[in-house]
Amino acid sequence: MTHSPTPPATGLDTEMLRRRALAALLTARERTTLLTDSVDDHELNAQHSPLMSPLVWDLAHIGNQEELWLLRGVAGREPMRPEIDGLYDAFEHPRASRPSLPLLPPAEARSYAAEVRGRALDILDSTALTGGRPLVDAGFAFGMIAQHEQQHDETMLITHQLRSGPAVLTAPEPPRPDGAAALPAEVLVPGGPFTMGTSTEPWALDNERPAHVRDVPPFLIDTTPVTCGAYERFIEDGGYTERRWWAPAGWAMVREHGLTAPLFWRRDAGQWLRRRFGVTEPVPADEPVLHVSWYEADAYAHWAGRRLPTEAEWEKAARHDPDSGRSRRYPWGDEDPTPDRANLSQRHLRPAQAGAYAAGESPLGVRQLIGDVWEWTSSDFLPYPGFAAFPYREYSEVFFGPDHKVLRGGSFAVDAVACRGTFRNWDLPVRRQIFSGFRTARDL
């Protein structure tokens, strides 16, 4: 059963939201085009890892979801290609089996996605964004589809990282921080209640709702994410050989797969190297560690005499303003992300050095809470009190429970439309191919 989300705040500028939706859809499609046009048809059809779909599947799936929700759901139009719905249903076919399906070839997938997009933009132009239809009020369906495409663009970027062969993507280096060495190692977050989640963000997804009060005891949290250099010290101190640091399932994973370091790292001539989008380079000591599982993050935290923050602690550190007592949309305030505040949108193909983005720090002085790396928390993915599935159960509800751990904050691979202080990501604790890192916390 599906339910309406909490209605968006009154007084929203619907024409502004229409322009925002148009910009978000166009930005997402530009990125999709970059990720799919940068490789040939053979690589589009190939499965570069059993963990991921062929890129051509993602391309047609993006178009199919846009048709389902905007052309059929919003405008009530007849299906364009009903015979392909099952092929691009993410729940009907696991990723490992998708190469065996009769998928649309690249040229046809591009044509289909482009035709859907043209019709969708006409619908956006002609649809009233008010009137009591939850799917279209405040442009929700259009924002949802822009977020969906950007989430698949992040997935396709993961596939690019997993593929072998020379680099096909380029991007400038992220900015270097000033004065990072003078930052405190950790920041005190005062105890007390704060508002978690949202009931007013117009494009927030169901698992971010509703806003509710959480009371969090005081705690200390790392000022920046854990760096590669710090993680190297964990490795050198026997981190992957000492069972005592690991959860039982994590230790079993280490033993089964012979893990000795984060994914894509290897030891050569006395130094750690990593492969990043087709380039092999020395591991940068001052950059947040990347491609670690929840089990690895948890083991490091135990080794360091600390722990992973809970999801509520992470959100309080990121959103709570102790002076006003209110929760902000982002650590820096309510304004949308800008390039000086956060490393987002595939603007760079790596995290920035720890301590970067002073303009994006929280009121308490915590940095890089948005962008750079997804941050594992200690929390299971669970519904908030009063949760209502919308617009379909399969987005969030079917994943609730102890099997999935919550990640917060986004990464360099996440677009701003799919990243905010309330946004919740989740994955299995074994996952390492995702752009995941972490920071640690401790009790007072």
Tab-separated table of C-alpha atoms in Angstrom:
chain	number	residue	atom	x	y	z
A	1	MET	CA	0.000	0.000	0.000
A	2	THR	CA	1.326	3.467	-0.839
A	3	HIS	CA	0.548	6.677	0.965
A	4	SER	CA	0.914	10.337	0.219
A	5	PRO	CA	4.017	11.999	1.634
A	6	THR	CA	3.679	14.915	3.995
A	7	PRO	CA	2.541	17.828	1.814
A	8	PRO	CA	5.297	20.293	0.938
A	9	ALA	CA	5.405	23.616	2.681
A	10	THR	CA	2.905	26.170	1.445
A	11	GLY	CA	4.052	29.181	-0.505
A	12	LEU	CA	6.499	27.309	-2.774
A	13	ASP	CA	7.285	29.063	-6.048
A	14	THR	CA	6.057	26.427	-8.490
A	15	GLU	CA	7.554	28.147	-11.517
A	16	MET	CA	10.916	28.203	-9.783
A	17	LEU	CA	10.488	24.495	-9.082
A	18	ARG	CA	9.610	23.922	-12.752
A	19	ARG	CA	12.838	25.643	-13.809
A	20	ARG	CA	14.743	23.689	-11.184
A	21	ALA	CA	13.271	20.419	-12.449
A	22	LEU	CA	14.167	21.268	-16.037
A	23	ALA	CA	17.736	22.110	-15.069
A	24	ALA	CA	18.051	18.926	-12.990
A	25	LEU	CA	16.767	16.724	-15.815
A	26	LEU	CA	19.057	18.335	-18.399
A	27	THR	CA	22.086	18.141	-16.096
A	28	ALA	CA	21.452	14.457	-15.436
A	29	ARG	CA	21.152	13.667	-19.134
A	30	GLU	CA	24.397	15.497	-19.935
A	31	ARG	CA	26.152	13.301	-17.395
A	32	THR	CA	24.493	10.127	-18.673
A	33	THR	CA	25.664	11.011	-22.178
A	34	LEU	CA	29.226	11.585	-20.990
A	35	LEU	CA	29.339	8.243	-19.181
A	36	THR	CA	27.929	6.270	-22.114
A	37	ASP	CA	29.536	8.092	-25.055
A	38	SER	CA	33.037	7.801	-23.556
A	39	VAL	CA	33.228	4.072	-24.359
A	40	ASP	CA	32.442	2.049	-27.488
A	41	ASP	CA	29.471	-0.253	-28.033
A	42	HIS	CA	31.430	-3.339	-26.997
A	43	GLU	CA	32.157	-1.809	-23.599
A	44	LEU	CA	28.580	-0.580	-23.261
A	45	ASN	CA	27.303	-4.133	-23.741
A	46	ALA	CA	29.978	-5.781	-21.571
A	47	GLN	CA	29.523	-6.645	-17.930
A	48	HIS	CA	32.631	-5.273	-16.233
A	49	SER	CA	31.784	-6.881	-12.892
A	50	PRO	CA	29.040	-9.301	-11.792
A	51	LEU	CA	28.234	-6.671	-9.140
A	52	MET	CA	27.152	-4.214	-11.827
A	53	SER	CA	24.858	-4.054	-14.844
A	54	PRO	CA	26.143	-3.474	-18.373
A	55	LEU	CA	26.169	0.265	-18.999
A	56	VAL	CA	23.631	-0.176	-21.788
A	57	TRP	CA	21.159	-1.659	-19.281
A	58	ASP	CA	21.443	1.440	-17.076
A	59	LEU	CA	20.913	3.680	-20.084
A	60	ALA	CA	17.643	2.044	-21.147
A	61	HIS	CA	16.517	1.599	-17.529
A	62	ILE	CA	16.832	5.367	-17.027
A	63	GLY	CA	14.546	5.914	-20.002
A	64	ASN	CA	12.108	3.221	-18.925
A	65	GLN	CA	11.697	4.636	-15.411
A	66	GLU	CA	11.171	8.094	-16.868
A	67	GLU	CA	8.466	6.702	-19.133
A	68	LEU	CA	6.784	4.804	-16.280
A	69	TRP	CA	6.609	7.754	-13.890
A	70	LEU	CA	6.347	10.842	-16.105
A	71	LEU	CA	4.676	9.723	-19.327
A	72	ARG	CA	2.398	7.077	-17.843
A	73	GLY	CA	2.174	8.130	-14.169
A	74	VAL	CA	1.914	11.902	-14.506
A	75	ALA	CA	0.410	12.293	-17.981
A	76	GLY	CA	-1.555	9.030	-18.195
A	77	ARG	CA	-0.198	8.147	-21.629
A	78	GLU	CA	-0.167	4.704	-23.205
A	79	PRO	CA	3.079	2.707	-22.908
A	80	MET	CA	5.638	3.290	-25.654
A	81	ARG	CA	7.437	-0.058	-25.305
A	82	PRO	CA	5.485	-2.235	-22.849
A	83	GLU	CA	7.380	-5.333	-23.969
A	84	ILE	CA	10.618	-4.045	-22.392
A	85	ASP	CA	9.257	-3.195	-18.952
A	86	GLY	CA	10.291	-6.542	-17.497
A	87	LEU	CA	13.808	-6.324	-18.943
A	88	TYR	CA	14.468	-3.099	-17.071
A	89	ASP	CA	12.742	-3.965	-13.812
A	90	ALA	CA	15.575	-3.920	-11.275
A	91	PHE	CA	13.715	-6.342	-8.993
A	92	GLU	CA	12.912	-8.885	-11.675
A	93	HIS	CA	16.472	-9.542	-12.834
A	94	PRO	CA	19.582	-9.449	-10.601
A	95	ARG	CA	22.576	-7.590	-11.997
A	96	ALA	CA	24.627	-10.708	-12.665
A	97	SER	CA	21.974	-12.070	-15.060
A	98	ARG	CA	21.290	-8.899	-17.051
A	99	PRO	CA	23.858	-9.505	-19.834
A	100	SER	CA	21.879	-12.602	-20.880
A	101	LEU	CA	18.682	-10.596	-21.444
A	102	PRO	CA	17.602	-9.371	-24.903
A	103	LEU	CA	18.556	-5.805	-24.070
A	104	LEU	CA	18.136	-2.893	-26.429
A	105	PRO	CA	21.405	-2.341	-28.329
A	106	PRO	CA	23.192	0.949	-27.690
A	107	ALA	CA	21.769	2.943	-30.603
A	108	GLU	CA	18.234	1.815	-29.832
A	109	ALA	CA	18.654	2.466	-26.101
A	110	ARG	CA	19.855	5.999	-26.830
A	111	SER	CA	16.981	6.626	-29.217
A	112	TYR	CA	14.408	5.320	-26.741
A	113	ALA	CA	15.776	7.395	-23.843
A	114	ALA	CA	15.890	10.513	-26.048
A	115	GLU	CA	12.314	10.062	-27.261
A	116	VAL	CA	11.065	9.594	-23.702
A	117	ARG	CA	12.958	12.690	-22.609
A	118	GLY	CA	11.446	14.854	-25.335
A	119	ARG	CA	7.937	13.849	-24.321
A	120	ALA	CA	8.762	14.251	-20.620
A	121	LEU	CA	9.892	17.844	-21.117
A	122	ASP	CA	6.623	18.627	-22.874
A	123	ILE	CA	4.785	17.170	-19.879
A	124	LEU	CA	6.856	19.223	-17.458
A	125	ASP	CA	6.017	22.360	-19.418
A	126	SER	CA	2.264	21.703	-19.384
A	127	THR	CA	1.656	20.102	-15.961
A	128	ALA	CA	0.353	22.120	-13.028
A	129	LEU	CA	2.621	21.568	-10.032
A	130	THR	CA	-0.145	22.170	-7.530
A	131	GLY	CA	-3.614	20.748	-7.058
A	132	GLY	CA	-3.379	17.975	-4.521
A	133	ARG	CA	-1.824	15.208	-6.631
A	134	PRO	CA	1.087	14.085	-4.456
A	135	LEU	CA	3.010	12.749	-7.442
A	136	VAL	CA	3.151	16.165	-9.109
A	137	ASP	CA	2.789	18.660	-6.259
A	138	ALA	CA	5.931	20.809	-6.113
A	139	GLY	CA	7.244	18.858	-9.107
A	140	PHE	CA	7.943	15.771	-6.990
A	141	ALA	CA	7.823	13.219	-9.833
A	142	PHE	CA	10.204	15.275	-11.974
A	143	GLY	CA	12.604	15.721	-9.057
A	144	MET	CA	12.379	12.020	-8.267
A	145	ILE	CA	13.290	11.104	-11.852
A	146	ALA	CA	16.212	13.551	-11.920
A	147	GLN	CA	17.484	11.981	-8.690
A	148	HIS	CA	16.954	8.490	-10.093
A	149	GLU	CA	19.001	9.268	-13.197
A	150	GLN	CA	21.804	10.806	-11.155
A	151	GLN	CA	21.842	7.777	-8.864
A	152	HIS	CA	22.291	5.553	-11.917
A	153	ASP	CA	24.978	7.902	-13.191
A	154	GLU	CA	26.821	7.272	-9.934
A	155	THR	CA	26.293	3.548	-10.477
A	156	MET	CA	27.702	3.856	-13.999
A	157	LEU	CA	30.698	5.753	-12.627
A	158	ILE	CA	31.313	2.801	-10.296
A	159	THR	CA	31.241	0.569	-13.387
A	160	HIS	CA	33.826	2.844	-15.016
A	161	GLN	CA	36.034	2.371	-11.957
A	162	LEU	CA	35.648	-1.410	-12.178
A	163	ARG	CA	36.333	-1.682	-15.920
A	164	SER	CA	39.833	-2.545	-17.096
A	165	GLY	CA	41.672	-0.619	-19.771
A	166	PRO	CA	42.963	2.925	-20.158
A	167	ALA	CA	41.314	5.981	-18.684
A	168	VAL	CA	38.420	7.473	-20.646
A	169	LEU	CA	37.235	10.072	-18.110
A	170	THR	CA	39.089	13.195	-17.041
A	171	ALA	CA	38.425	15.963	-14.526
A	172	PRO	CA	40.431	18.731	-12.811
A	173	GLU	CA	41.997	18.164	-9.420
A	174	PRO	CA	39.965	19.241	-6.368
A	175	PRO	CA	41.087	22.311	-4.423
A	176	ARG	CA	43.779	21.934	-1.787
A	177	PRO	CA	42.835	22.993	1.745
A	178	ASP	CA	44.442	25.903	3.542
A	179	GLY	CA	45.313	25.456	7.193
A	180	ALA	CA	44.177	21.829	7.403
A	181	ALA	CA	47.057	20.928	9.707
A	182	ALA	CA	45.730	23.354	12.326
A	183	LEU	CA	42.282	21.767	12.487
A	184	PRO	CA	41.372	19.883	15.675
A	185	ALA	CA	41.209	16.127	15.307
A	186	GLU	CA	37.667	15.989	16.644
A	187	VAL	CA	34.740	18.226	17.491
A	188	LEU	CA	32.340	18.101	20.440
A	189	VAL	CA	28.682	17.821	19.486
A	190	PRO	CA	26.580	18.883	22.498
A	191	GLY	CA	23.840	16.617	23.747
A	192	GLY	CA	20.138	17.296	23.534
A	193	PRO	CA	17.257	17.113	21.083
A	194	PHE	CA	17.357	18.055	17.405
A	195	THR	CA	15.062	17.685	14.409
A	196	MET	CA	16.012	14.736	12.195
A	197	GLY	CA	14.568	14.161	8.725
A	198	THR	CA	12.246	16.514	6.859
A	199	SER	CA	8.592	17.198	6.213
A	200	THR	CA	9.130	20.252	3.996
A	201	GLU	CA	11.886	19.434	1.478
A	202	PRO	CA	9.796	19.156	-1.716
A	203	TRP	CA	11.837	16.431	-3.413
A	204	ALA	CA	12.844	14.462	-0.323
A	205	LEU	CA	12.287	10.727	-0.742
A	206	ASP	CA	10.086	8.661	1.513
A	207	ASN	CA	12.824	7.359	3.796
A	208	GLU	CA	13.840	10.939	4.706
A	209	ARG	CA	10.348	11.639	6.081
A	210	PRO	CA	8.822	12.703	8.377
A	211	ALA	CA	10.718	15.212	10.479
A	212	HIS	CA	10.906	14.050	14.087
A	213	VAL	CA	12.814	14.871	17.249
A	214	ARG	CA	15.786	12.790	18.365
A	215	ASP	CA	17.608	13.240	21.653
A	216	VAL	CA	21.318	12.523	21.234
A	217	PRO	CA	23.782	12.427	24.144
A	218	PRO	CA	26.967	14.512	23.738
A	219	PHE	CA	29.723	12.903	21.678
A	220	LEU	CA	32.922	13.687	19.809
A	221	ILE	CA	33.255	13.189	16.061
A	222	ASP	CA	36.204	13.403	13.663
A	223	THR	CA	36.600	16.828	12.074
A	224	THR	CA	37.301	15.171	8.711
A	225	PRO	CA	36.864	11.697	7.239
A	226	VAL	CA	39.535	9.116	8.042
A	227	THR	CA	42.454	9.483	5.621
A	228	CYS	CA	44.372	6.923	3.612
A	229	GLY	CA	47.447	7.655	5.718
A	230	ALA	CA	45.588	6.859	8.934
A	231	TYR	CA	44.162	3.724	7.360
A	232	GLU	CA	47.658	2.637	6.280
A	233	ARG	CA	48.692	2.715	9.947
A	234	PHE	CA	45.823	0.357	10.703
A	235	ILE	CA	47.048	-2.001	7.975
A	236	GLU	CA	50.661	-1.820	9.149
A	237	ASP	CA	49.605	-2.591	12.718
A	238	GLY	CA	48.077	-5.874	11.597
A	239	GLY	CA	44.582	-4.584	11.009
A	240	TYR	CA	43.724	-7.336	8.543
A	241	THR	CA	45.399	-10.093	10.562
A	242	GLU	CA	43.990	-9.380	14.040
A	243	ARG	CA	40.621	-11.026	14.494
A	244	ARG	CA	39.816	-8.989	17.615
A	245	TRP	CA	39.005	-5.820	15.637
A	246	TRP	CA	36.430	-7.419	13.368
A	247	ALA	CA	32.761	-8.310	13.545
A	248	PRO	CA	32.440	-12.093	12.999
A	249	ALA	CA	30.967	-11.730	9.523
A	250	GLY	CA	33.632	-9.183	8.625
A	251	TRP	CA	36.430	-11.478	9.757
A	252	ALA	CA	34.902	-14.281	7.679
A	253	MET	CA	34.921	-11.948	4.659
A	254	VAL	CA	38.589	-11.083	5.231
A	255	ARG	CA	39.574	-14.735	5.481
A	256	GLU	CA	37.451	-15.921	2.552
A	257	HIS	CA	38.732	-13.293	0.129
A	258	GLY	CA	42.238	-12.791	1.521
A	259	LEU	CA	41.706	-9.070	2.046
A	260	THR	CA	44.729	-6.983	3.030
A	261	ALA	CA	43.724	-3.424	2.065
A	262	PRO	CA	40.882	-1.372	0.550
A	263	LEU	CA	39.595	-2.344	-2.872
A	264	PHE	CA	41.872	-1.249	-5.757
A	265	TRP	CA	44.964	-0.980	-3.488
A	266	ARG	CA	48.105	-3.070	-4.012
A	267	ARG	CA	51.570	-3.098	-2.503
A	268	ASP	CA	54.500	-2.565	-4.890
A	269	ALA	CA	58.176	-1.864	-4.143
A	270	GLY	CA	57.412	-0.849	-0.589
A	271	GLN	CA	54.558	1.550	-1.292
A	272	TRP	CA	50.814	1.349	-1.636
A	273	LEU	CA	49.397	2.013	-5.080
A	274	ARG	CA	45.796	2.260	-6.185
A	275	ARG	CA	43.937	2.107	-9.495
A	276	ARG	CA	41.578	5.024	-10.102
A	277	PHE	CA	39.547	5.179	-13.321
A	278	GLY	CA	42.246	3.465	-15.361
A	279	VAL	CA	45.222	5.256	-13.781
A	280	THR	CA	47.620	3.647	-11.286
A	281	GLU	CA	48.995	6.103	-8.728
A	282	PRO	CA	50.486	6.197	-5.231
A	283	VAL	CA	47.870	6.192	-2.497
A	284	PRO	CA	47.570	9.818	-1.293
A	285	ALA	CA	48.085	9.877	2.471
A	286	ASP	CA	46.043	13.039	3.076
A	287	GLU	CA	42.956	12.051	1.072
A	288	PRO	CA	39.919	10.364	2.681
A	289	VAL	CA	40.121	6.599	2.366
A	290	LEU	CA	37.799	5.197	-0.299
A	291	HIS	CA	36.325	1.820	-1.281
A	292	VAL	CA	36.101	0.320	2.186
A	293	SER	CA	33.239	-1.852	3.398
A	294	TRP	CA	31.282	-1.265	6.562
A	295	TYR	CA	33.185	-4.152	8.130
A	296	GLU	CA	36.516	-2.480	7.345
A	297	ALA	CA	35.316	0.869	8.698
A	298	ASP	CA	34.046	-0.796	11.861
A	299	ALA	CA	37.304	-2.727	12.335
A	300	TYR	CA	39.369	0.447	11.960
A	301	ALA	CA	37.194	2.222	14.500
A	302	HIS	CA	37.687	-0.568	17.033
A	303	TRP	CA	41.440	-0.560	16.391
A	304	ALA	CA	41.515	3.205	16.971
A	305	GLY	CA	39.603	2.866	20.247
A	306	ARG	CA	36.608	4.626	18.747
A	307	ARG	CA	33.385	3.694	16.949
A	308	LEU	CA	31.328	4.628	13.922
A	309	PRO	CA	28.773	7.381	14.566
A	310	THR	CA	25.116	6.481	14.596
A	311	GLU	CA	22.996	7.886	11.798
A	312	ALA	CA	21.348	10.322	14.225
A	313	GLU	CA	24.743	11.499	15.478
A	314	TRP	CA	25.944	12.034	11.933
A	315	GLU	CA	22.870	14.084	11.027
A	316	LYS	CA	23.071	16.168	14.180
A	317	ALA	CA	26.720	16.970	13.446
A	318	ALA	CA	25.769	17.896	9.888
A	319	ARG	CA	22.550	19.875	10.391
A	320	HIS	CA	22.082	21.098	13.954
A	321	ASP	CA	22.757	24.780	14.607
A	322	PRO	CA	23.278	25.127	18.387
A	323	ASP	CA	22.744	28.896	18.290
A	324	SER	CA	19.303	28.817	16.674
A	325	GLY	CA	18.334	25.296	17.704
A	326	ARG	CA	17.109	24.506	14.180
A	327	SER	CA	18.249	21.935	11.654
A	328	ARG	CA	19.706	23.289	8.422
A	329	ARG	CA	19.334	21.761	4.960
A	330	TYR	CA	23.131	21.500	4.717
A	331	PRO	CA	26.016	21.986	7.160
A	332	TRP	CA	26.650	25.524	5.865
A	333	GLY	CA	23.009	26.621	5.821
A	334	ASP	CA	19.942	26.356	3.613
A	335	GLU	CA	21.566	27.449	0.349
A	336	ASP	CA	22.189	24.921	-2.415
A	337	PRO	CA	25.684	23.429	-2.755
A	338	THR	CA	28.311	25.452	-4.614
A	339	PRO	CA	31.783	24.377	-5.789
A	340	ASP	CA	33.455	26.090	-2.820
A	341	ARG	CA	31.286	24.237	-0.291
A	342	ALA	CA	31.340	20.598	-1.369
A	343	ASN	CA	32.936	18.128	-3.771
A	344	LEU	CA	29.903	16.877	-5.717
A	345	SER	CA	28.576	16.202	-9.220
A	346	GLN	CA	31.606	14.358	-10.634
A	347	ARG	CA	33.299	17.758	-10.839
A	348	HIS	CA	36.434	15.946	-9.704
A	349	LEU	CA	37.160	12.243	-9.994
A	350	ARG	CA	38.478	11.866	-6.463
A	351	PRO	CA	37.890	13.137	-2.940
A	352	ALA	CA	39.548	16.392	-1.926
A	353	GLN	CA	42.246	16.327	0.730
A	354	ALA	CA	41.049	16.091	4.313
A	355	GLY	CA	40.248	19.537	5.659
A	356	ALA	CA	39.124	21.039	2.357
A	357	TYR	CA	35.969	23.114	1.820
A	358	ALA	CA	36.118	25.441	4.803
A	359	ALA	CA	33.070	27.236	3.374
A	360	GLY	CA	31.090	24.032	3.780
A	361	GLU	CA	31.798	23.260	7.413
A	362	SER	CA	29.051	22.860	9.981
A	363	PRO	CA	28.356	25.402	12.761
A	364	LEU	CA	30.445	23.224	15.066
A	365	GLY	CA	33.383	23.126	12.643
A	366	VAL	CA	32.980	19.628	11.158
A	367	ARG	CA	34.186	19.489	7.529
A	368	GLN	CA	33.388	17.496	4.385
A	369	LEU	CA	30.094	16.156	5.678
A	370	ILE	CA	28.632	16.646	2.206
A	371	GLY	CA	30.475	15.236	-0.810
A	372	ASP	CA	33.901	13.581	-1.117
A	373	VAL	CA	32.992	10.121	0.295
A	374	TRP	CA	29.845	8.356	1.441
A	375	GLU	CA	30.262	7.817	5.175
A	376	TRP	CA	29.301	4.553	6.822
A	377	THR	CA	27.353	4.865	10.062
A	378	SER	CA	26.752	2.201	12.694
A	379	SER	CA	22.990	2.230	12.058
A	380	ASP	CA	20.778	-0.283	10.298
A	381	PHE	CA	18.503	1.110	7.580
A	382	LEU	CA	15.171	1.528	9.363
A	383	PRO	CA	12.045	3.670	8.841
A	384	TYR	CA	11.498	6.859	10.752
A	385	PRO	CA	8.494	7.052	13.114
A	386	GLY	CA	5.448	7.749	10.941
A	387	PHE	CA	7.099	6.523	7.731
A	388	ALA	CA	4.790	6.092	4.733
A	389	ALA	CA	5.973	4.453	1.519
A	390	PHE	CA	5.693	6.763	-1.485
A	391	PRO	CA	5.328	6.430	-4.383
A	392	TYR	CA	6.204	2.706	-4.252
A	393	ARG	CA	7.324	0.221	-1.600
A	394	GLU	CA	10.358	-0.942	-3.549
A	395	TYR	CA	12.228	2.337	-3.215
A	396	SER	CA	12.872	2.006	0.535
A	397	GLU	CA	10.541	-0.242	2.470
A	398	VAL	CA	11.730	-3.582	1.109
A	399	PHE	CA	15.291	-2.772	2.242
A	400	PHE	CA	14.481	-1.919	5.867
A	401	GLY	CA	16.058	-4.180	8.456
A	402	PRO	CA	19.423	-5.332	9.804
A	403	ASP	CA	20.871	-6.446	6.470
A	404	HIS	CA	21.660	-2.924	5.226
A	405	LYS	CA	23.775	-0.222	6.865
A	406	VAL	CA	23.190	3.494	6.379
A	407	LEU	CA	25.664	5.774	4.616
A	408	ARG	CA	25.360	9.542	4.766
A	409	GLY	CA	26.745	12.668	3.135
A	410	GLY	CA	27.241	11.781	-0.518
A	411	SER	CA	30.505	11.545	-2.454
A	412	PHE	CA	32.297	13.257	-5.321
A	413	ALA	CA	30.199	11.018	-7.584
A	414	VAL	CA	26.832	12.284	-6.285
A	415	ASP	CA	24.965	15.157	-7.883
A	416	ALA	CA	23.579	17.922	-5.699
A	417	VAL	CA	19.989	17.028	-6.633
A	418	ALA	CA	20.465	13.684	-4.867
A	419	CYS	CA	22.435	14.959	-1.888
A	420	ARG	CA	21.274	16.942	1.158
A	421	GLY	CA	21.591	16.808	4.906
A	422	THR	CA	18.636	14.435	5.217
A	423	PHE	CA	19.479	12.128	2.286
A	424	ARG	CA	19.910	8.476	3.270
A	425	ASN	CA	21.887	5.885	1.329
A	426	TRP	CA	22.166	2.238	2.312
A	427	ASP	CA	24.046	-0.857	1.263
A	428	LEU	CA	25.178	-4.271	2.392
A	429	PRO	CA	28.091	-4.152	4.863
A	430	VAL	CA	30.307	-6.157	2.484
A	431	ARG	CA	30.151	-3.594	-0.340
A	432	ARG	CA	33.498	-2.055	-1.335
A	433	GLN	CA	33.032	-0.978	-4.952
A	434	ILE	CA	30.922	2.016	-3.875
A	435	PHE	CA	32.545	5.391	-3.171
A	436	SER	CA	32.501	4.805	0.572
A	437	GLY	CA	34.661	6.048	3.410
A	438	PHE	CA	33.905	6.961	7.026
A	439	ARG	CA	34.705	9.062	10.055
A	440	THR	CA	34.758	7.898	13.667
A	441	ALA	CA	33.222	9.089	16.919
A	442	ARG	CA	33.524	8.456	20.636
A	443	ASP	CA	31.498	8.932	23.779
A	444	LEU	CA	32.438	11.579	26.310
